[in-house]
mmCIF file of C-alpha atoms and ligand atoms in Angstrom:
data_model
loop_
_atom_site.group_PDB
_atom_site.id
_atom_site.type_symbol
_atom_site.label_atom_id
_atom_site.label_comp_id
_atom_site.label_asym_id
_atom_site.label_seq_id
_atom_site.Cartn_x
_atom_site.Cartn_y
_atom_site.Cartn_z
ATOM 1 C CA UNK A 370 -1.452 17.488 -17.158
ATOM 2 C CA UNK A 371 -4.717 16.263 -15.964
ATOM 3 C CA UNK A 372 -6.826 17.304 -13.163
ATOM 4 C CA UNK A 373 -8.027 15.082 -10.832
ATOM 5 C CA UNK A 374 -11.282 15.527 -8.607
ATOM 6 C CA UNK A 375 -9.861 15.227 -5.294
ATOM 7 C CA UNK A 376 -10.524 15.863 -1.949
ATOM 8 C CA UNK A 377 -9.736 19.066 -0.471
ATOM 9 C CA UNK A 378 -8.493 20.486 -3.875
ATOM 10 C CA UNK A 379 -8.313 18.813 -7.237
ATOM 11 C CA UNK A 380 -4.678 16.736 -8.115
ATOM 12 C CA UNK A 381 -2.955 18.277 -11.442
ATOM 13 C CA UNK A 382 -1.857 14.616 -12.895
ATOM 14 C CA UNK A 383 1.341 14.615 -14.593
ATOM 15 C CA UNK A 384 1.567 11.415 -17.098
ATOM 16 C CA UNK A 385 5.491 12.231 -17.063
ATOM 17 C CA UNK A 386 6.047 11.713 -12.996
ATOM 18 C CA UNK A 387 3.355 9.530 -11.646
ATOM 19 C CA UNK A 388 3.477 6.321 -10.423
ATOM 20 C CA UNK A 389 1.012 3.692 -9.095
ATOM 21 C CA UNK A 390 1.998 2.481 -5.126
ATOM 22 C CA UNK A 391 0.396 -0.707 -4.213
ATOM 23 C CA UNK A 392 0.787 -1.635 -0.554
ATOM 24 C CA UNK A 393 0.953 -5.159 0.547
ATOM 25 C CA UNK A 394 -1.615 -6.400 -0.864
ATOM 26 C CA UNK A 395 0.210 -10.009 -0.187
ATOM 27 C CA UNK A 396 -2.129 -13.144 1.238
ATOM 28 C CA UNK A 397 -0.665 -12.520 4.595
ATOM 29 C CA UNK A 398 -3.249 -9.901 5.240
ATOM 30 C CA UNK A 399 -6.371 -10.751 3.017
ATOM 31 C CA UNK A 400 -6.673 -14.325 3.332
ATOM 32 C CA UNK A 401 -7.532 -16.445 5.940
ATOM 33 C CA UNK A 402 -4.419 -18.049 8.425
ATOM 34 C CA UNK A 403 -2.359 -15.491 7.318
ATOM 35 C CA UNK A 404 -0.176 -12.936 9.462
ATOM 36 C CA UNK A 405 -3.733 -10.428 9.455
ATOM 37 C CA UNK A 406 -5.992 -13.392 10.969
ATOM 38 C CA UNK A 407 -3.158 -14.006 13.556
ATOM 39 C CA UNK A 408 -3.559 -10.627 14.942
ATOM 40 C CA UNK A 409 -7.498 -10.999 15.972
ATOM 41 C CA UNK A 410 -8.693 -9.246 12.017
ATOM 42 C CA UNK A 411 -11.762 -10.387 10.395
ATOM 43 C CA UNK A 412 -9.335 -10.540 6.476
ATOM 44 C CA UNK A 413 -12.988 -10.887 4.937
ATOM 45 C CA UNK A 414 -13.251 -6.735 4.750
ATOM 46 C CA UNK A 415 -10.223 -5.875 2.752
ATOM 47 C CA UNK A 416 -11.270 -8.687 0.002
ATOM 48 C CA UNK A 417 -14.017 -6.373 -1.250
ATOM 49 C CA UNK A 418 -11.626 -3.665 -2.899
ATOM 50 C CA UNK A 419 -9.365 -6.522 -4.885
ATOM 51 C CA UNK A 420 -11.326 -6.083 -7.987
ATOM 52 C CA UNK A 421 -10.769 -1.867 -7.573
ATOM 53 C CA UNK A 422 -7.490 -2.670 -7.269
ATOM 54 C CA UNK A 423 -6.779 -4.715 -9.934
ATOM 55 C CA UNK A 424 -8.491 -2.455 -12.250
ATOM 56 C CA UNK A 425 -6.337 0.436 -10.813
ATOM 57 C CA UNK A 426 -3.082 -1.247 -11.541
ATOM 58 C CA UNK A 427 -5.131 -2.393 -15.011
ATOM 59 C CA UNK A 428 -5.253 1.163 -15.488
ATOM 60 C CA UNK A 429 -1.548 2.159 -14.967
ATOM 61 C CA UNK A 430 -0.769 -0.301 -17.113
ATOM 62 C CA UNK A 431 -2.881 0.611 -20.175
ATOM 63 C CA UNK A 432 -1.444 4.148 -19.543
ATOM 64 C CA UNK A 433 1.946 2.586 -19.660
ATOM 65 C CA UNK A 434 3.133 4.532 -16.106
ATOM 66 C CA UNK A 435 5.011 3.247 -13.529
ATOM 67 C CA UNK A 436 3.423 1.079 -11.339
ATOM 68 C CA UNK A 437 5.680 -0.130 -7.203
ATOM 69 C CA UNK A 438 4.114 -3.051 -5.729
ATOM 70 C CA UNK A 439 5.403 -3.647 -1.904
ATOM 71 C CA UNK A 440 5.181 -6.541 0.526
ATOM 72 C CA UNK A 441 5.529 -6.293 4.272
ATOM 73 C CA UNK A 442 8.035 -9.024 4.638
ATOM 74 C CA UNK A 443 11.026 -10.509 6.702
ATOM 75 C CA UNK A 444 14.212 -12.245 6.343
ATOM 76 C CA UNK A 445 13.986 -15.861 7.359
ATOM 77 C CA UNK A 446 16.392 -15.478 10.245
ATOM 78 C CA UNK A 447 14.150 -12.153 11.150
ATOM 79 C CA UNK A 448 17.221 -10.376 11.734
ATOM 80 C CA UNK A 449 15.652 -7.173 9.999
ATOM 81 C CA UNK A 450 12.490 -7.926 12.955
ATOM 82 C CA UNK A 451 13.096 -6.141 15.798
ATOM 83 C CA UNK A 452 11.794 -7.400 19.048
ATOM 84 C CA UNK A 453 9.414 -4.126 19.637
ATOM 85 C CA UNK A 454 7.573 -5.933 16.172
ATOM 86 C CA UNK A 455 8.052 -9.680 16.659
ATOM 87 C CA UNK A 456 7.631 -9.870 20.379
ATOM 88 C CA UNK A 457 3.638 -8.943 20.032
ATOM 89 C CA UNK A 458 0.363 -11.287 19.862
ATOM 90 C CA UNK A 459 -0.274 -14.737 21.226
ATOM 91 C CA UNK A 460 3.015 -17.138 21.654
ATOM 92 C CA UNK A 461 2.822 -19.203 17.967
ATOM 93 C CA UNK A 462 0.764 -16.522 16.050
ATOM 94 C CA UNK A 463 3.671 -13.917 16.184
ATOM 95 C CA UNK A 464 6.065 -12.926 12.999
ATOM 96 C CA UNK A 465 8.019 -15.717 11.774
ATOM 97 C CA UNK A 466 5.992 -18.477 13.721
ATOM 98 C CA UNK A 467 4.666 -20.947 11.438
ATOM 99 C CA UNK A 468 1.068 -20.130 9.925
ATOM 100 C CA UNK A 469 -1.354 -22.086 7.442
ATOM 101 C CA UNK A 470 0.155 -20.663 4.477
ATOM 102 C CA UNK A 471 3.957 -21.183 5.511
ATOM 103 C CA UNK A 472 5.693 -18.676 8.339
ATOM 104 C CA UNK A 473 4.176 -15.346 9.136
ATOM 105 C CA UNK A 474 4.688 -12.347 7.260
ATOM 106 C CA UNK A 475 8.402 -14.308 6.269
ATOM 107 C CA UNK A 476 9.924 -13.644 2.784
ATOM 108 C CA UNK A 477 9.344 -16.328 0.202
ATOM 109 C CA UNK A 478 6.758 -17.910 1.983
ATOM 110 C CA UNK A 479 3.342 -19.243 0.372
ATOM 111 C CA UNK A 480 1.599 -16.631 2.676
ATOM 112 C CA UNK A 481 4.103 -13.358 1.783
ATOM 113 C CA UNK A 482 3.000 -13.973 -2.119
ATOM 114 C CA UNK A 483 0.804 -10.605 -3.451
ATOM 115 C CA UNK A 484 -2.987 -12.065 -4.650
ATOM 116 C CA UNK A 485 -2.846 -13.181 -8.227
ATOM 117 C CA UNK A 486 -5.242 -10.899 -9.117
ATOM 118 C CA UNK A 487 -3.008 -7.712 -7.741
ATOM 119 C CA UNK A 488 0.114 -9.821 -8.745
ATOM 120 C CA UNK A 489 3.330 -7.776 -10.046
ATOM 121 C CA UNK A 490 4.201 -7.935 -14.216
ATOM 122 C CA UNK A 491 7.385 -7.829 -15.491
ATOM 123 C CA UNK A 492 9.375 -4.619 -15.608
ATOM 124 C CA UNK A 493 6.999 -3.556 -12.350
ATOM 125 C CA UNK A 494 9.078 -2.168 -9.540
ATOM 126 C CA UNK A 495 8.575 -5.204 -5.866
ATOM 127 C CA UNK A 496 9.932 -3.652 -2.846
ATOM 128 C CA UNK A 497 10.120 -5.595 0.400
ATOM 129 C CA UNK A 498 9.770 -3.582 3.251
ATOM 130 C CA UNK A 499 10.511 -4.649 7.066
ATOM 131 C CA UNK A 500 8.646 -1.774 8.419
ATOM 132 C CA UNK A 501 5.019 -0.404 7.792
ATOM 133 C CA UNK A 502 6.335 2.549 5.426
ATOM 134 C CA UNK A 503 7.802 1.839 2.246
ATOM 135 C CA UNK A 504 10.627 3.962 2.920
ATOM 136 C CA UNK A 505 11.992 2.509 6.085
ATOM 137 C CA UNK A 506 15.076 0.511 4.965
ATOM 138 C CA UNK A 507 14.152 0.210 1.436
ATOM 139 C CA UNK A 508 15.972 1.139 -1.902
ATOM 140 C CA UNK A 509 12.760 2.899 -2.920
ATOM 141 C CA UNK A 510 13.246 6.232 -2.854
ATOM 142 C CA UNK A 511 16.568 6.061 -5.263
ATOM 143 C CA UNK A 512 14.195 3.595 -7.568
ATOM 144 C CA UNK A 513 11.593 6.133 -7.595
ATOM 145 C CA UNK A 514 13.709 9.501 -7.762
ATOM 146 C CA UNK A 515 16.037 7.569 -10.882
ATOM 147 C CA UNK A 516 12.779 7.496 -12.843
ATOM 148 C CA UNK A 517 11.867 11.015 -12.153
ATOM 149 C CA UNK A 518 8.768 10.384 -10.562
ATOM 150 C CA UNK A 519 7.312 12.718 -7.807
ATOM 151 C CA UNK A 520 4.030 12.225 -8.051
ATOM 152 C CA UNK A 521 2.519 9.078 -6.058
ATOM 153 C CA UNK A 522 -0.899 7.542 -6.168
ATOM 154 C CA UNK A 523 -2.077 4.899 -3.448
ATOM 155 C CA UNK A 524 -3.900 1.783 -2.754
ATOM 156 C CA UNK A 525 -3.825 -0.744 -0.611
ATOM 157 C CA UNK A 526 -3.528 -2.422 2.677
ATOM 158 C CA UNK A 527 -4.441 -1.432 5.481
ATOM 159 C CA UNK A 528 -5.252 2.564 5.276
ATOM 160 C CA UNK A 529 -4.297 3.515 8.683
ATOM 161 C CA UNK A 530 -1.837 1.062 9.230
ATOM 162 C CA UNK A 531 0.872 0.624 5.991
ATOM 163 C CA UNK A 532 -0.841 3.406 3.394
ATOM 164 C CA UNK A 533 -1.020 5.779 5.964
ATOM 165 C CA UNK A 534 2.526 5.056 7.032
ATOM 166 C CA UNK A 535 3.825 5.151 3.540
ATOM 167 C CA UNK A 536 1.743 8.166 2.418
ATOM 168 C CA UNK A 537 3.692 10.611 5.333
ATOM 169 C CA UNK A 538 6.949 9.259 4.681
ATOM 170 C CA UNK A 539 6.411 10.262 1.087
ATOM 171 C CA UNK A 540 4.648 13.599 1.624
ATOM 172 C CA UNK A 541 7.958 14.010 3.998
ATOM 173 C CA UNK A 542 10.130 13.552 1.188
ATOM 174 C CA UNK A 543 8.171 15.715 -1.238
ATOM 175 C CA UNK A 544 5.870 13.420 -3.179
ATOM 176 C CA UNK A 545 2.431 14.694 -3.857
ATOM 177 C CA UNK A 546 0.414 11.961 -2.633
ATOM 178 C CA UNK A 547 -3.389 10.942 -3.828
ATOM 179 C CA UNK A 548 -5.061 8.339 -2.150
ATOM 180 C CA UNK A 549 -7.514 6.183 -3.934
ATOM 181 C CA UNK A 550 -10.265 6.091 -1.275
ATOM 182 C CA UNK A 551 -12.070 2.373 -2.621
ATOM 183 C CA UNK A 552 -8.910 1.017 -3.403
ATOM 184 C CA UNK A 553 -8.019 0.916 0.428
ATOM 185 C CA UNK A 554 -9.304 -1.047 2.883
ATOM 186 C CA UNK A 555 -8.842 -1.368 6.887
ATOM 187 C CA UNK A 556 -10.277 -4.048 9.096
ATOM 188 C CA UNK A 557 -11.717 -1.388 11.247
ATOM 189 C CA UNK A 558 -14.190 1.151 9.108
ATOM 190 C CA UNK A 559 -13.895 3.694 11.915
ATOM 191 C CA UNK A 560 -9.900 3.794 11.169
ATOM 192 C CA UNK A 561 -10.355 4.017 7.422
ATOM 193 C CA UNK A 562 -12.564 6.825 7.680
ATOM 194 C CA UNK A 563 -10.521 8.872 9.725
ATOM 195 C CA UNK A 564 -7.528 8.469 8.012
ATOM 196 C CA UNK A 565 -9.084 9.892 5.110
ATOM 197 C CA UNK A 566 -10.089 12.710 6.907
ATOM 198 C CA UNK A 567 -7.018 13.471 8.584
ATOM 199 C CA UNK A 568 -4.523 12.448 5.253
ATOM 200 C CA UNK A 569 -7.161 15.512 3.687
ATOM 201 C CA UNK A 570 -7.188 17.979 6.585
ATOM 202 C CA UNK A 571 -5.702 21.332 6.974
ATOM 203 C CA UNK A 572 -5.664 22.391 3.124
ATOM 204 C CA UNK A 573 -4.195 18.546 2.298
ATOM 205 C CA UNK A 574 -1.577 18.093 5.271
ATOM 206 C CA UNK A 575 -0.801 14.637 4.177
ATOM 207 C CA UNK A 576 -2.127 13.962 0.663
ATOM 208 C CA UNK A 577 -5.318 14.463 -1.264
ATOM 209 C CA UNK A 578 -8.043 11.545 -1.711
ATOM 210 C CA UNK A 579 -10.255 10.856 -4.348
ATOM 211 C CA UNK A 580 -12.525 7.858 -5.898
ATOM 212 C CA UNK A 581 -11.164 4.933 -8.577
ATOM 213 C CA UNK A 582 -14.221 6.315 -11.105
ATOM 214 C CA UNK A 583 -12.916 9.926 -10.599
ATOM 215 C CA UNK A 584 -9.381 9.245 -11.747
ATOM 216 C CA UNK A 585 -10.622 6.825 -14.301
ATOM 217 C CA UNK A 586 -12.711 9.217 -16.143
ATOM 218 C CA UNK A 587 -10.546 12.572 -15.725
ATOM 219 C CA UNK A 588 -7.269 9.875 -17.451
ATOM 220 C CA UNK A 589 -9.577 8.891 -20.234
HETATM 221 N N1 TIU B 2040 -2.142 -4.944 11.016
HETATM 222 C C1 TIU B 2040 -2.368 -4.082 10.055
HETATM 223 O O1 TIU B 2040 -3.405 -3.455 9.970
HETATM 224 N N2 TIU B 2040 -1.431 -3.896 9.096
HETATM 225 C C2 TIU B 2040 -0.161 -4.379 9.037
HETATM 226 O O2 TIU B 2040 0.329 -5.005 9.962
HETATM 227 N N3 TIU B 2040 0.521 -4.158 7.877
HETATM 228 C C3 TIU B 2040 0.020 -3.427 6.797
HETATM 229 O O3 TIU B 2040 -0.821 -2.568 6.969
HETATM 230 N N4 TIU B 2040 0.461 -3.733 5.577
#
C-alpha cells in the first residue's frame, strides 16, 4: 500500500488493484479540425498536459499496472448516436459530418486516432465509448472487475465534460477514484477548476485529486 497526497484526504494506493484511465485523449479533441474545434473550442489548451500525460501512462507502465485507454467514438452508420447527441452544432460540423482529419468523432477515422504520444501499447485495455462516461454501453466494467481492479486513477479529456462523467459512474459502481489534477485539461479553466472542487467536496463525494509529482514521488 502506498499513500498518496491527495486532496481532501490522502489515497492508500494498492499496486494489486489500480489501474491507469486515460480519457479520450484522441486528435478529435486536441488538434485542430477535429470534432473539439467544430464545437467553437480553442484545442490549443488541452495540448499543454500531453507531456504529463504521457509520463503518467510512462509511469504505469514502468510499474507494470494496468493501464484503459478510451476514445469517444461512433459507428460509421452512427446508429449508436442518438439524435439528442448528433443533432447539435452548425449543419456540416456535427458528429459524423466530414471534418479535416476524416468524419467527426467516427470510429476508424484519421481524426478518432489517440495522439502518438498518449498512444495505447500492446496488452493495454482500448474501450470505445458512444457516450461521455466510460461505462455507458461499454464492456468495461466486466474488463476491469475480471482483473480485480477497484481502484481507478484519471487523466484526460475534458475534466468536466468525459473525466467528470466517467469519474461518477465509477465512484457509482464502487471504484475509489483519484484524479490527476495536471493531467486534465478543459477548454474552459473556470470548468476545470470547479470540477476539482466539487469531485473533492463533502469529505471526497466523487473522488480525491492530487498532482502528477505527488503520485510520482509517494510510487517511487
Ligand atoms: N466537448 C467536450 O468538452 N468534450 C467532449 O465532447 N468529449 C470529451 O470530453 N471527451
Amino acid at each position: 500500500m502506498v499513500d498518496v497526497p491527495a486532496a481532501p484526504f490522502p489515497f492508500r494506493l494498492d499496486p494489486a488493484r489500480v489501474a491507469l484511465v486515460v480519457i479520450d485523449m484522441q486528435r478529435d479533441f486536441i488538434e485542430s479540425g477535429g470534432f473539439g474545434e467544430s464545437l467553437g473550442n480553442d484545442v490549443t489548451r488541452l495540448q499543454a498536459i500531453v507531456p504529463t500525460v504521457a509520463a503518467l501512462i510512462a509511469l504505469f507502465r514502468d510499474k507494470g499496472w494496468p493501464i484503459l485507454h478510451t476514445r469517444e467514438s461512433h459507428l460509421p452508420d452512427l446508429s449508436d448516436c442518438p439524435p439528442a447527441k448528433r443533432l447539435r452544432g452548425p449543419e456540416g460540423k456535427r458528429i459524423g459530418d466530414a471534418g479535416a482529419m476524416g468524419r467527426l468523432l467516427v470510429r476508424g477515422e484519421p481524426g478518432n486516432a489517440i495522439l502518438d504520444a498518449c498512444a495505447p501499447r500492446a496488452g493495454e485495455m482500448v474501450i470505445d465509448k458512444p457516450g461521455k462516461g466510460m461505462f455507458h454501453a461499454t464492456a468495461c466494467d466486466g474488463l476491469l472487475r475480471g482483473r480485480g481492479i477497484s481502484q481507478l486513477v484519471f487523466a484526460g479529456v475534458t475534466t468536466e465534460v468525459c473525466v467528470q462523467t466517467s469519474m461518477r459512474e465509477a465512484n457509482d459502481r464502487g471504484y475509489e477514484c483519484l484524479l490527476v489534477t495536471d493531467a486534465t485539461e478543459s477548454y474552459f479553466p473556470e470548468f476545470k477548476a470547479a470540477t476539482i472542487s466539487m469531485i473533492v467536496a463533502q469529505g471526497a463525494i466523487v473522488g480525491r485529486a492530487t498532482a502528477f509529482a505527488d503520485l510520482r514521488e509517494s510510487v517511487r
